[in-house]
Coordinates of C-alpha atoms and ligand atoms in Angstrom, one line a residue:
Chain A
X1 CA -59.7 31.5 -59.8
X2 CA -56.3 32.0 -58.1
X3 CA -56.9 29.2 -55.7
X4 CA -57.9 26.7 -58.4
X5 CA -55.0 27.7 -60.6
X6 CA -52.1 25.2 -60.4
X7 CA -48.9 26.8 -59.4
X8 CA -46.6 27.7 -62.4
X9 CA -43.6 26.8 -60.3
X10 CA -43.5 23.4 -58.7
X11 CA -41.5 20.3 -58.2
X12 CA -43.6 18.4 -60.7
X13 CA -42.1 17.9 -64.1
X14 CA -44.0 19.3 -67.0
X15 CA -43.7 18.9 -70.7
X16 CA -42.0 21.8 -72.5
X17 CA -41.2 23.6 -69.3
X18 CA -37.8 24.3 -67.7
X19 CA -36.6 21.8 -65.2
X20 CA -33.9 22.4 -62.7
X21 CA -32.9 19.2 -60.9
X22 CA -30.7 19.5 -57.8
X23 CA -28.6 22.3 -59.5
X24 CA -25.5 23.6 -57.8
X25 CA -23.0 26.1 -59.1
X26 CA -19.4 26.7 -57.9
X27 CA -17.4 29.5 -59.2
X28 CA -13.7 28.6 -59.9
X29 CA -14.5 25.0 -59.0
X30 CA -11.5 22.8 -57.9
X31 CA -9.3 25.9 -57.4
X32 CA -8.3 27.7 -54.1
X33 CA -10.9 30.4 -55.0
X34 CA -13.8 27.9 -55.2
X35 CA -17.0 29.7 -54.2
X36 CA -20.4 27.9 -53.9
X37 CA -23.0 30.3 -55.3
X38 CA -26.0 27.9 -55.7
X39 CA -26.9 24.6 -53.9
X40 CA -29.7 22.1 -54.3
X41 CA -31.9 24.2 -56.6
X42 CA -34.9 22.1 -57.8
X43 CA -38.0 23.5 -59.5
X44 CA -39.9 23.5 -62.8
X45 CA -41.3 26.4 -64.7
X46 CA -44.3 25.9 -66.9
X47 CA -44.3 27.2 -70.4
X48 CA -45.8 30.7 -70.7
X49 CA -45.5 31.4 -67.0
X50 CA -44.2 34.7 -65.5
X51 CA -41.8 34.1 -62.6
X52 CA -40.0 36.4 -60.3
X53 CA -36.7 35.4 -58.6
X54 CA -36.1 37.5 -55.6
X55 CA -33.4 37.7 -52.9
X56 CA -30.8 39.8 -51.3
X57 CA -27.6 40.9 -53.0
X58 CA -25.2 38.0 -53.3
X59 CA -28.0 35.4 -52.8
X60 CA -27.2 33.9 -56.2
X61 CA -29.9 35.4 -58.4
X62 CA -27.6 36.4 -61.3
X63 CA -25.8 33.1 -61.2
X64 CA -29.2 31.3 -61.5
X65 CA -30.2 33.7 -64.4
X66 CA -27.0 32.7 -66.3
X67 CA -27.8 29.1 -65.8
X68 CA -31.4 29.6 -67.0
X69 CA -30.0 31.4 -70.0
X70 CA -27.9 28.4 -70.8
X71 CA -24.6 30.4 -70.3
X72 CA -23.4 28.6 -67.2
X73 CA -23.3 24.9 -67.1
X74 CA -24.4 23.7 -63.6
X75 CA -21.5 22.3 -61.6
X76 CA -23.8 19.5 -60.4
X77 CA -27.4 18.7 -61.3
X78 CA -29.3 19.3 -64.5
X79 CA -30.9 22.2 -66.1
X80 CA -33.1 21.1 -69.0
X81 CA -35.9 22.2 -71.3
X82 CA -37.7 19.8 -73.7
X83 CA -35.4 17.0 -72.7
X84 CA -32.3 19.0 -73.7
X85 CA -29.7 20.8 -71.5
X86 CA -30.2 24.5 -71.5
X87 CA -26.6 25.1 -72.6
X88 CA -27.5 23.6 -76.0
X89 CA -30.4 26.0 -76.7
X90 CA -29.1 29.5 -76.0
X91 CA -30.7 30.9 -79.2
X92 CA -34.1 30.2 -77.7
X93 CA -33.3 31.7 -74.3
X94 CA -33.3 35.5 -74.6
X95 CA -31.3 37.1 -71.8
X96 CA -30.9 40.6 -70.6
X97 CA -27.8 40.7 -68.3
X98 CA -27.5 43.0 -65.3
X99 CA -24.7 45.1 -66.9
X100 CA -26.5 45.4 -70.3
X101 CA -23.6 47.3 -71.8
X102 CA -21.5 44.1 -72.1
X103 CA -24.0 42.4 -74.4
X104 CA -24.6 45.3 -76.8
X105 CA -21.7 44.5 -79.1
X106 CA -22.7 46.5 -82.2
X107 CA -21.5 50.0 -82.8
X108 CA -25.0 51.5 -83.3
X109 CA -28.6 50.8 -82.1
X110 CA -29.7 49.9 -85.6
X111 CA -26.9 47.4 -86.1
X112 CA -27.7 45.8 -82.8
X113 CA -31.2 45.1 -84.2
X114 CA -30.0 43.9 -87.6
X115 CA -27.6 41.5 -85.9
X116 CA -30.7 39.5 -85.0
X117 CA -32.3 40.0 -88.4
X118 CA -34.7 42.7 -87.2
X119 CA -35.4 45.2 -89.9
X120 CA -35.9 49.0 -89.8
X121 CA -39.7 49.2 -89.3
X122 CA -39.8 46.3 -86.8
X123 CA -36.9 47.9 -84.9
X124 CA -38.7 51.3 -84.8
X125 CA -41.9 49.6 -83.5
X126 CA -39.9 47.8 -80.8
X127 CA -38.2 51.0 -79.8
X128 CA -41.5 52.8 -79.6
X129 CA -43.0 50.1 -77.3
X130 CA -40.1 50.7 -74.9
X131 CA -40.7 54.5 -75.0
X132 CA -37.4 55.4 -76.6
X133 CA -38.6 57.5 -79.5
X134 CA -35.9 60.1 -79.1
X135 CA -33.1 57.6 -80.0
X136 CA -32.2 57.0 -83.6
X137 CA -31.1 53.8 -85.2
X138 CA -27.9 55.5 -86.1
X139 CA -27.2 56.5 -82.5
X140 CA -24.0 55.0 -81.1
X141 CA -24.5 52.6 -78.2
X142 CA -21.7 54.0 -76.0
X143 CA -23.4 57.4 -76.1
X144 CA -26.5 56.1 -74.4
X145 CA -27.1 56.3 -70.6
X146 CA -27.2 53.0 -68.7
X147 CA -31.0 53.2 -68.5
X148 CA -31.3 53.9 -72.3
X149 CA -28.9 51.0 -73.0
X150 CA -31.2 48.7 -70.9
X151 CA -34.2 49.8 -72.8
X152 CA -32.5 49.2 -76.2
X153 CA -31.4 45.8 -75.0
X154 CA -35.0 45.0 -74.0
X155 CA -36.4 46.3 -77.3
X156 CA -34.0 44.0 -79.2
X157 CA -34.8 41.1 -76.9
X158 CA -38.6 41.4 -77.2
X159 CA -38.4 41.8 -81.0
X160 CA -36.4 38.5 -81.3
X161 CA -39.5 36.5 -80.2
X162 CA -37.7 33.9 -78.1
X163 CA -39.9 31.4 -76.3
X164 CA -38.1 32.0 -73.0
X165 CA -36.9 35.4 -71.8
X166 CA -34.7 36.0 -68.7
X167 CA -34.3 39.5 -67.3
X168 CA -31.7 40.3 -64.7
X169 CA -32.6 43.4 -62.7
X170 CA -34.5 45.0 -65.7
X171 CA -35.9 47.9 -63.6
X172 CA -32.8 48.9 -61.6
X173 CA -32.1 52.6 -61.8
X174 CA -35.2 53.5 -63.9
X175 CA -37.7 56.1 -62.9
X176 CA -41.3 55.1 -62.1
X177 CA -42.4 55.9 -65.6
X178 CA -39.7 53.7 -67.2
X179 CA -40.6 50.9 -64.8
X180 CA -44.2 51.0 -65.8
X181 CA -43.3 51.1 -69.5
X182 CA -41.2 47.9 -69.1
X183 CA -44.0 46.2 -67.1
X184 CA -46.4 47.0 -69.9
X185 CA -44.1 45.7 -72.6
X186 CA -43.5 42.4 -70.7
X187 CA -47.3 42.0 -70.2
X188 CA -47.8 42.6 -74.0
X189 CA -45.6 39.7 -74.9
X190 CA -47.3 36.6 -76.4
X191 CA -49.0 34.6 -73.6
X192 CA -46.9 31.5 -74.5
X193 CA -43.6 33.3 -73.8
X194 CA -42.0 32.3 -70.5
X195 CA -40.6 35.3 -68.7
X196 CA -38.2 34.9 -65.7
X197 CA -37.3 38.2 -63.9
X198 CA -34.5 38.4 -61.4
X199 CA -34.7 41.3 -58.9
X200 CA -33.7 42.4 -55.4
X201 CA -36.7 44.8 -55.5
X202 CA -39.8 42.7 -55.0
X203 CA -42.2 45.7 -54.8
X204 CA -41.3 47.3 -58.1
X205 CA -41.1 44.0 -60.1
X206 CA -44.3 42.3 -58.7
X207 CA -46.3 43.5 -61.8
X208 CA -44.1 41.4 -64.0
X209 CA -45.0 38.0 -62.6
X210 CA -47.6 35.7 -61.2
X211 CA -45.3 33.4 -59.2
X212 CA -42.2 34.0 -57.1
X213 CA -39.2 32.1 -55.9
X214 CA -37.0 33.4 -53.1
X215 CA -33.3 32.7 -52.9
X216 CA -31.5 32.9 -49.6
X217 CA -27.8 32.1 -49.5
X218 CA -27.8 30.2 -52.8
X219 CA -30.8 28.0 -52.0
X220 CA -34.6 28.3 -52.6
X221 CA -36.2 29.5 -49.4
X222 CA -39.7 30.1 -50.5
X223 CA -42.0 29.5 -53.5
X224 CA -45.4 31.3 -53.8
X225 CA -48.1 32.6 -56.1
X226 CA -48.6 36.4 -56.3
Chain B
X1 CA -15.9 30.3 -66.8
X2 CA -14.1 28.2 -64.2
X3 CA -10.3 28.3 -63.9
X4 CA -10.4 31.4 -66.0
X5 CA -7.0 33.1 -66.4
X6 CA -6.2 35.7 -63.8
X7 CA -2.9 37.4 -63.3
X8 CA -3.2 38.9 -59.8
X9 CA -5.0 36.5 -57.7
X10 CA -4.0 36.0 -54.1
X11 CA -4.1 32.5 -52.4
X12 CA -4.3 33.0 -48.7
X13 CA -1.7 30.7 -47.2
X14 CA 0.9 30.9 -44.5
X15 CA 4.3 30.1 -46.0
X16 CA 7.8 31.4 -46.2
X17 CA 7.1 32.8 -49.7
X18 CA 4.0 34.6 -48.4
X19 CA 6.0 36.1 -45.6
X20 CA 8.7 37.3 -48.1
X21 CA 8.5 41.0 -48.8
X22 CA 6.8 42.0 -52.1
X23 CA 9.9 44.1 -52.9
X24 CA 12.2 41.1 -52.5
X25 CA 10.0 39.0 -54.8
X26 CA 9.9 41.7 -57.5
X27 CA 13.7 42.2 -57.3
X28 CA 14.2 38.5 -57.6
X29 CA 12.0 38.3 -60.7
X30 CA 13.8 41.2 -62.2
X31 CA 17.1 39.5 -61.5
X32 CA 15.9 36.3 -63.3
X33 CA 14.7 38.4 -66.3
X34 CA 18.1 40.2 -66.5
X35 CA 19.9 36.9 -66.3
X36 CA 17.8 35.6 -69.2
X37 CA 18.7 38.7 -71.2
X38 CA 22.5 38.0 -70.8
X39 CA 22.4 34.2 -71.0
X40 CA 19.3 33.2 -73.0
X41 CA 20.2 29.5 -73.2
X42 CA 18.9 26.2 -72.0
X43 CA 20.7 26.6 -68.6
X44 CA 18.8 29.8 -67.9
X45 CA 15.5 28.1 -68.9
X46 CA 16.4 25.3 -66.4
X47 CA 17.2 28.0 -63.8
X48 CA 14.0 29.9 -64.1
X49 CA 11.9 26.7 -64.0
X50 CA 13.8 25.3 -61.0
X51 CA 13.3 28.6 -59.1
X52 CA 9.6 28.6 -60.0
X53 CA 9.1 25.0 -58.9
X54 CA 11.0 25.5 -55.6
X55 CA 8.9 28.6 -54.9
X56 CA 5.7 26.8 -55.8
X57 CA 6.4 24.0 -53.4
X58 CA 7.7 26.3 -50.6
X59 CA 4.6 28.4 -51.0
X60 CA 2.4 25.3 -50.3
X61 CA 0.2 26.2 -53.3
X62 CA -2.4 23.7 -54.5
X63 CA -2.1 22.5 -58.1
X64 CA -5.6 23.7 -58.6
X65 CA -4.5 27.4 -58.8
X66 CA -2.6 26.8 -62.1
X67 CA -4.9 28.2 -64.7
X68 CA -6.0 26.6 -67.9
X69 CA -4.8 28.9 -70.7
X70 CA -7.2 30.7 -72.9
X71 CA -7.4 28.7 -76.2
X72 CA -5.9 31.6 -78.1
X73 CA -2.7 31.5 -76.1
X74 CA -2.4 27.7 -76.7
X75 CA -3.0 28.2 -80.4
X76 CA -0.4 30.9 -80.5
X77 CA 2.2 28.7 -78.8
X78 CA 1.3 25.8 -81.0
X79 CA 1.5 27.8 -84.3
X80 CA 4.9 29.1 -83.2
X81 CA 6.1 25.5 -82.7
X82 CA 4.7 24.5 -86.1
X83 CA 6.4 27.4 -87.8
X84 CA 9.6 26.5 -86.0
X85 CA 9.4 22.9 -87.2
X86 CA 8.8 24.0 -90.8
X87 CA 11.7 26.4 -90.8
X88 CA 14.1 23.5 -90.3
X89 CA 17.8 24.1 -89.7
X90 CA 20.7 22.2 -87.9
X91 CA 20.8 19.8 -86.2
X92 CA 19.3 17.2 -88.5
X93 CA 17.5 14.3 -87.1
X94 CA 17.1 11.1 -89.1
X95 CA 13.7 9.5 -88.8
X96 CA 13.9 6.4 -90.8
X97 CA 14.9 7.5 -94.3
X98 CA 13.6 11.0 -93.7
X99 CA 15.9 13.9 -92.5
X100 CA 14.3 16.5 -90.3
X101 CA 16.0 19.8 -89.5
X102 CA 15.1 20.3 -85.8
X103 CA 16.9 23.7 -85.3
X104 CA 13.9 26.0 -85.7
X105 CA 11.8 23.8 -83.5
X106 CA 14.4 23.7 -80.8
X107 CA 14.7 27.5 -80.8
X108 CA 10.9 27.8 -80.7
X109 CA 10.6 25.4 -77.8
X110 CA 13.2 27.3 -75.8
X111 CA 11.5 30.6 -76.6
X112 CA 8.1 29.2 -75.4
X113 CA 9.7 27.8 -72.2
X114 CA 11.2 31.2 -71.5
X115 CA 7.9 33.0 -72.0
X116 CA 5.9 30.5 -69.9
X117 CA 8.7 30.6 -67.2
X118 CA 8.4 34.3 -66.8
X119 CA 4.7 34.1 -66.8
X120 CA 4.9 31.4 -64.1
X121 CA 7.0 33.7 -61.9
X122 CA 4.5 36.5 -62.4
X123 CA 1.7 34.1 -61.4
X124 CA 3.7 33.1 -58.3
X125 CA 4.0 36.7 -57.3
X126 CA 0.3 37.2 -57.6
X127 CA -0.6 34.0 -55.7
X128 CA 1.7 34.9 -52.8
X129 CA 1.3 38.7 -52.5
X130 CA -1.8 40.6 -51.5
X131 CA -2.4 42.9 -54.6
X132 CA -2.5 46.0 -52.3
X133 CA 1.2 45.5 -51.5
X134 CA 2.4 45.7 -55.1
X135 CA 2.2 49.5 -55.7
X136 CA 4.2 50.2 -52.6
X137 CA 6.8 47.7 -53.5
X138 CA 7.1 49.0 -57.1
X139 CA 7.5 52.6 -55.7
X140 CA 10.3 51.4 -53.5
X141 CA 12.1 49.7 -56.4
X142 CA 11.6 52.6 -58.8
X143 CA 12.7 55.2 -56.3
X144 CA 16.3 55.5 -57.6
X145 CA 14.9 56.3 -61.1
X146 CA 13.4 59.6 -59.8
X147 CA 17.0 60.9 -60.3
X148 CA 16.5 60.4 -64.1
X149 CA 13.1 62.1 -63.9
X150 CA 11.0 59.0 -64.3
X151 CA 7.4 59.9 -63.1
X152 CA 7.5 57.3 -60.4
X153 CA 4.4 58.5 -58.5
X154 CA 2.3 58.5 -61.7
X155 CA 3.5 55.0 -62.6
X156 CA 2.7 53.8 -59.1
X157 CA -0.8 55.4 -59.1
X158 CA -1.5 53.8 -62.4
X159 CA -0.4 50.5 -61.1
X160 CA -2.6 50.9 -58.0
X161 CA -5.5 51.6 -60.3
X162 CA -4.7 48.6 -62.6
X163 CA -4.5 46.3 -59.6
X164 CA -8.0 47.2 -58.6
X165 CA -9.5 47.2 -62.1
X166 CA -7.7 44.1 -63.4
X167 CA -10.0 41.5 -61.7
X168 CA -13.0 43.4 -63.0
X169 CA -11.7 43.6 -66.5
X170 CA -10.9 39.9 -66.5
X171 CA -14.5 39.1 -65.3
X172 CA -16.0 41.4 -67.9
X173 CA -13.9 40.0 -70.7
X174 CA -15.0 36.5 -69.8
X175 CA -18.7 37.5 -69.5
X176 CA -18.6 39.4 -72.8
X177 CA -16.9 36.4 -74.5
X178 CA -19.6 34.0 -73.2
X179 CA -22.4 36.3 -74.3
X180 CA -20.7 36.7 -77.7
X181 CA -20.7 33.0 -78.3
X182 CA -24.4 32.7 -77.5
X183 CA -25.1 35.7 -79.8
X184 CA -23.1 34.0 -82.6
X185 CA -25.2 30.9 -82.2
X186 CA -28.4 32.9 -82.4
X187 CA -27.2 34.6 -85.5
X188 CA -26.1 31.3 -87.1
X189 CA -29.5 29.8 -86.4
X190 CA -31.2 32.7 -88.1
X191 CA -29.0 32.5 -91.2
X192 CA -29.6 28.8 -91.5
X193 CA -33.4 29.1 -91.1
X194 CA -33.4 32.0 -93.6
X195 CA -31.6 30.0 -96.2
X196 CA -33.9 26.9 -95.9
X197 CA -35.9 26.9 -99.2
X198 CA -39.6 27.3 -99.1
X199 CA -40.5 24.1 -100.9
X200 CA -38.8 20.9 -99.8
X201 CA -38.5 19.7 -103.4
X202 CA -36.2 22.5 -104.3
X203 CA -33.5 21.0 -102.1
X204 CA -30.7 22.9 -100.5
X205 CA -28.2 22.6 -103.3
X206 CA -28.3 24.4 -106.7
X207 CA -30.5 27.2 -105.5
X208 CA -28.9 30.2 -107.3
X209 CA -30.0 32.9 -104.8
X210 CA -28.4 31.2 -101.8
X211 CA -24.8 32.3 -101.3
X212 CA -22.2 29.5 -101.7
X213 CA -20.4 28.0 -98.7
X214 CA -17.2 29.9 -99.6
X215 CA -18.9 33.3 -99.4
X216 CA -20.7 32.2 -96.2
X217 CA -17.3 31.4 -94.7
X218 CA -15.9 34.7 -95.7
X219 CA -19.0 36.4 -94.2
X220 CA -18.5 34.5 -90.9
X221 CA -14.8 35.4 -90.9
X222 CA -15.5 39.1 -91.3
X223 CA -18.2 39.0 -88.7
X224 CA -15.9 37.2 -86.3
X225 CA -13.1 39.8 -86.7
X226 CA -15.6 42.6 -86.2
X227 CA -16.9 40.9 -83.1
X228 CA -13.5 40.3 -81.6
X229 CA -12.8 44.1 -82.0
X230 CA -16.2 44.8 -80.4
X231 CA -15.6 42.5 -77.5
X232 CA -12.2 44.1 -76.7
X233 CA -13.7 47.6 -77.2
X234 CA -16.8 46.9 -75.1
X235 CA -15.0 45.4 -72.1
X236 CA -12.2 48.0 -72.2
X237 CA -14.5 51.0 -72.3
X238 CA -16.5 49.5 -69.5
X239 CA -13.3 49.0 -67.5
X240 CA -12.0 52.5 -68.3
X241 CA -15.2 54.0 -67.1
X242 CA -14.9 52.0 -63.9
X243 CA -11.3 52.9 -63.3
X244 CA -12.2 56.6 -63.8
X245 CA -14.8 56.1 -61.1
X246 CA -12.2 54.4 -58.8
X247 CA -9.7 57.1 -59.6
X248 CA -12.2 59.8 -58.6
X249 CA -13.0 58.0 -55.4
X250 CA -9.3 57.7 -54.6
X251 CA -8.9 61.4 -55.1
X252 CA -12.0 62.2 -53.1
X253 CA -10.5 60.3 -50.2
X254 CA -7.8 62.9 -50.2
X255 CA -4.9 61.3 -52.0
X256 CA -4.0 59.7 -55.2
X257 CA -1.0 58.1 -53.5
X258 CA -1.1 54.4 -53.1
X259 CA -0.9 53.5 -49.4
X260 CA 2.6 52.3 -48.7
X261 CA 2.9 49.3 -46.6
X262 CA 6.6 49.1 -46.0
X263 CA 6.9 46.0 -44.0
X264 CA 10.3 45.2 -42.6
X265 CA 12.9 42.8 -44.0
X266 CA 13.2 39.4 -42.3
X267 CA 14.7 36.0 -42.6
X268 CA 12.4 35.0 -45.6
X269 CA 13.8 37.9 -47.6
X270 CA 17.4 36.8 -46.8
X271 CA 16.6 33.2 -47.9
X272 CA 14.9 34.4 -51.1
X273 CA 17.9 36.7 -51.9
X274 CA 20.4 33.8 -51.3
X275 CA 18.4 31.4 -53.5
X276 CA 18.0 33.9 -56.3
X277 CA 21.7 34.9 -56.2
X278 CA 22.7 31.2 -56.2
X279 CA 20.5 30.5 -59.2
X280 CA 21.8 33.5 -61.2
X281 CA 25.4 32.7 -60.4
X282 CA 24.9 29.1 -61.3
X283 CA 23.5 30.1 -64.7
X284 CA 26.4 32.3 -65.4
X285 CA 29.0 29.8 -64.3
X286 CA 27.5 26.8 -66.1
X287 CA 26.7 28.8 -69.3
X288 CA 30.2 30.3 -70.0
Ligands
ADP1 N1 -17.5 35.7 -61.4 C1 -17.6 35.3 -60.1 N2 -16.5 34.7 -59.5 C2 -16.6 34.3 -58.2 N3 -17.7 34.5 -57.5 C3 -18.7 35.2 -58.0 C4 -18.8 35.6 -59.3 N4 -20.0 36.2 -59.6 C5 -20.7 36.1 -58.4 N5 -19.9 35.5 -57.5 C6 -20.4 35.2 -56.1 O1 -21.5 34.3 -56.1 C7 -22.5 34.8 -55.1 C8 -23.8 35.0 -55.9 O2 -23.6 36.1 -56.7 P1 -24.8 36.6 -57.7 O3 -25.3 35.5 -58.4 O4 -24.2 37.7 -58.5 O5 -25.8 37.2 -56.6 P2 -27.0 38.3 -56.8 O6 -27.3 38.4 -58.3 O7 -28.1 37.7 -56.1 O8 -26.5 39.5 -56.2 C9 -21.9 36.0 -54.4 O9 -21.3 35.6 -53.2 C10 -20.8 36.5 -55.4 O10 -19.8 37.1 -54.7
MG2 MG1 -27.2 40.1 -59.5

């Protein structure tokens, strides 16, 4: 089965998938502080596939995640999905950033859900699936621990039903039980949802994906099936 | 994200300006600011920009380090100019048969140039001085004020902290803003798809239950204001938490005192002092 299965990540263009073509990213381009974070990144991701992006600290994983989420425009090359640049379709690209706190802009947990039109009972269900039954919708976000904020961020993200989800270090700093809970929630997502998980911890995140891409020094060094 | 606005960002070069003591540079800036306070005319504006330009060239800085301003700053300057133009006043300029009172606009232009000039000098300080040298320099300059019980050490420790947290705060503010824009797009998409009527024949217009465009605009306005507050609050609390950590780490290392790198005075300091004094004297002589 695994041998016959075509790889979910390849250099072959597919319809509806995400295509990165020779993507490079330079922070502070054309200034004295210019810093090349990504270079020559080319691959496609099939719709509905579950991909892991692994690499050391500073290898460019987060930068790539921001590009996949349509929040950074590649300095060179193209990042497209369904013939349109990713930067034009951010509402469809759900993203959990590494420092989740910065993206939870509502005062309370409940308001964070309702920002995206998710109502009380759906919010409760989403929270339960992340194993955070002890937090109320009226709880203020700044009173939550980093791990709790991450889980709330994930609950909101999963309830939004985006076709593509990008997770930057979703398991960092969580205990084993929390990690298992998140893996279960990811695997319970509709099978047509594309999930890209960025991590420096391959072992812990392996259950979240079927294919992996390794970044070294801002370039793809390895692509393989798990 | 690129060419985001940063105040303290060092450009590693070897130049006479880089070799000038941080104390000298701060004193020179203070002298220019004082000069503006006493002679706030066009000549002082010319003085400040000449000093800035000469320093920029002498520091061998690339043009690429000049930041693109955040839109809000540009809008602020622009609206000031528009207000100035509306307010009119002497002198009157004849444009065809139409008389335009340019006084307000002229004052506003001068005010903008003063503000930008001082900002330019601050940027120059940041580009040519390693941030870690600033607290020591400020301590040196504030030392005389200990006599009037100014808590110099507290000020310097605060500054040392600010210097370390500033880049982080800038990055976090930029990230939060990018995320907020994406979030707003997601919200708008939702509102739009929610207000699409079920049957196509009903059309988008004349559906009583749909809020009119005016109330939608008001909604958007309120949401935006709330969000701006949220962005500021979120990045600030995040940065405050971080600076608390850095402060604790500094204390754990045994001292809250900023390390003082008292480098010696040299020829560059002498030249900088002469140039500054000449500029200030020139402004006072020409503007009297
Ligand atoms: N905002 C930024 N400005 C400048 N350089 C950055 C910025 N963010 C990250 N970098 C640099 O880009 C490289 C890749 O960073 P990142 O994508 O965060 O790596 P990872 O997530 O794999 O740890 C690093 O060298 C990092 O220092
Ligand atoms: Mg990262």
